[in-house]
Amino acid sequence: MKILVINGPNLNLLKLRNPDFYGNNDLKSIEDTLRRRFPDIEFVFFQSPDESNIVKRINETAGFDGILINPGGYSHTSVAIRDALEICPLPKVEVHLSNIQSRDSFRKVSLTASVCDGYISGFKTLSYILGVHALIDLIGK
């Protein structure tokens, strides 16, 4: 099984962000956790602050079985990422480290989650782990 993990803007700076929202792990430790927890899955990790690079990566998913995506702030603003996800035929799960429903009102709407098979929010690093479990089930169907 091969899963593409896409992370949007500022997720490379987790150690500088509010740990109450995002936890104490950086992106590298989240990647290491996924590799350790799911040794039989091949993960390809991609992070970009650039919306067009994220769209391009979603459009280039041949050979993958599923996508785990944390679009970061783009989940609330990007019609382009939403459209790319909608076109992509792979199983997709959106994850967020923070509980977006307990944040600012503008964060409570995710344009991208509606075109994913589901989304998980608020469990910090566990959101990614739960997302992989969901993808395993979706891919297995």
Coordinates of C-alpha atoms in Angstrom, one line a residue:
M1 CA 0.0 0.0 0.0
K2 CA 1.3 3.4 -0.9
I3 CA -0.1 6.6 0.7
L4 CA 0.6 10.2 -0.2
V5 CA 0.7 12.5 2.8
I6 CA 0.2 16.2 1.8
N7 CA 0.8 19.0 4.3
G8 CA 0.0 22.6 3.5
P9 CA 1.5 26.0 4.6
N10 CA 3.1 26.5 8.0
L11 CA 3.0 22.8 9.0
N12 CA 6.8 22.8 8.6
L13 CA 6.8 25.3 11.4
L14 CA 4.9 23.4 14.0
K15 CA 7.5 23.8 16.8
L16 CA 6.8 27.6 16.5
R17 CA 3.0 27.3 16.8
N18 CA 0.7 27.1 19.8
P19 CA 1.2 23.6 21.3
D20 CA -2.3 23.8 22.8
F21 CA -3.7 23.6 19.3
Y22 CA -1.0 21.7 17.4
G23 CA 0.7 19.5 20.0
N24 CA 4.5 19.3 20.7
N25 CA 5.6 17.3 17.6
D26 CA 7.2 18.7 14.5
L27 CA 6.3 17.4 11.0
K28 CA 9.4 15.1 10.9
S29 CA 8.3 13.4 14.1
I30 CA 4.8 12.9 12.7
E31 CA 6.3 11.3 9.6
D32 CA 8.5 9.1 11.8
T33 CA 5.5 8.1 13.9
L34 CA 3.5 7.0 10.8
R35 CA 6.4 5.0 9.4
R36 CA 6.9 3.3 12.8
R37 CA 3.2 2.6 13.4
F38 CA 2.6 1.4 9.8
P39 CA 5.8 -0.3 8.7
D40 CA 4.0 -2.2 5.8
I41 CA 2.8 1.1 4.2
E42 CA 5.0 3.1 1.9
F43 CA 4.5 6.8 2.7
V44 CA 5.5 9.7 0.5
F45 CA 5.5 13.0 2.3
F46 CA 5.0 16.3 0.6
Q47 CA 4.8 19.8 2.2
S48 CA 4.4 23.1 0.5
P49 CA 3.3 26.6 1.4
D50 CA 2.4 27.1 -2.3
E51 CA -1.2 26.3 -3.3
S52 CA -0.2 25.6 -7.0
N53 CA 2.4 23.0 -5.9
I54 CA -0.3 21.2 -3.7
V55 CA -2.7 21.2 -6.7
K56 CA 0.0 19.8 -9.0
R57 CA 0.9 17.1 -6.4
I58 CA -2.8 16.0 -6.1
N59 CA -3.0 15.8 -9.9
E60 CA 0.1 13.5 -10.0
T61 CA -1.1 10.6 -7.9
A62 CA -0.7 7.7 -10.3
G63 CA 0.7 4.8 -8.4
F64 CA -0.8 5.8 -5.0
D65 CA -3.6 4.0 -3.2
G66 CA -4.8 6.9 -1.1
I67 CA -4.2 10.5 0.1
L68 CA -3.9 11.8 3.6
I69 CA -4.1 15.6 3.5
N70 CA -3.7 18.4 5.9
P71 CA -4.3 21.5 3.8
G72 CA -3.6 23.8 6.7
G73 CA -5.1 27.2 6.2
Y74 CA -5.9 26.4 2.6
S75 CA -8.7 24.1 3.8
H76 CA -10.7 27.3 4.5
T77 CA -9.9 29.2 1.4
S78 CA -8.7 27.1 -1.6
V79 CA -11.3 26.3 -4.3
A80 CA -8.3 25.1 -6.4
I81 CA -7.2 22.5 -3.9
R82 CA -10.9 21.5 -3.4
D83 CA -11.4 21.0 -7.1
A84 CA -8.2 19.0 -7.5
L85 CA -9.3 16.7 -4.6
E86 CA -12.8 16.4 -6.2
I87 CA -11.3 15.2 -9.5
C88 CA -8.9 12.8 -7.9
P89 CA -10.4 9.3 -7.8
L90 CA -8.3 8.0 -4.9
P91 CA -9.7 7.6 -1.3
K92 CA -8.9 10.8 0.6
V93 CA -8.9 11.7 4.3
E94 CA -8.4 15.2 5.5
V95 CA -6.8 15.7 8.9
H96 CA -6.1 18.6 11.2
L97 CA -4.0 18.7 14.3
S98 CA -6.3 21.3 16.0
N99 CA -10.0 21.0 16.6
I100 CA -11.1 23.4 13.8
Q101 CA -14.6 23.6 15.3
S102 CA -13.2 25.1 18.5
R103 CA -11.2 27.8 16.7
D104 CA -12.0 31.1 15.0
S105 CA -15.3 31.2 13.1
F106 CA -13.5 31.4 9.7
R107 CA -11.7 28.1 10.5
K108 CA -15.0 26.2 11.1
V109 CA -15.7 25.8 7.4
S110 CA -13.5 23.5 5.4
L111 CA -13.9 23.8 1.6
T112 CA -11.7 20.7 1.1
A113 CA -13.3 18.3 3.6
S114 CA -16.5 18.0 1.6
V115 CA -14.7 16.3 -1.3
C116 CA -12.7 13.9 0.9
D117 CA -14.2 10.7 2.2
G118 CA -14.0 12.1 5.7
Y119 CA -12.0 14.4 8.0
I120 CA -10.5 14.0 11.4
S121 CA -9.8 17.1 13.6
G122 CA -8.5 17.9 17.0
F123 CA -6.4 14.9 18.0
K124 CA -2.9 16.4 17.2
T125 CA -0.6 13.7 15.9
L126 CA -3.3 11.1 16.6
S127 CA -5.3 12.8 13.8
Y128 CA -2.8 11.5 11.3
I129 CA -2.7 8.0 12.8
L130 CA -6.5 7.8 12.7
G131 CA -6.5 9.1 9.2
V132 CA -4.2 6.3 8.1
H133 CA -6.5 3.7 9.8
A134 CA -9.5 5.2 7.9
L135 CA -7.6 5.1 4.6
I136 CA -6.6 1.4 5.2
D137 CA -10.3 0.6 5.5
L138 CA -11.3 2.7 2.5
I139 CA -8.6 1.2 0.3
G140 CA -9.4 -2.3 1.4
K141 CA -13.0 -2.0 0.1

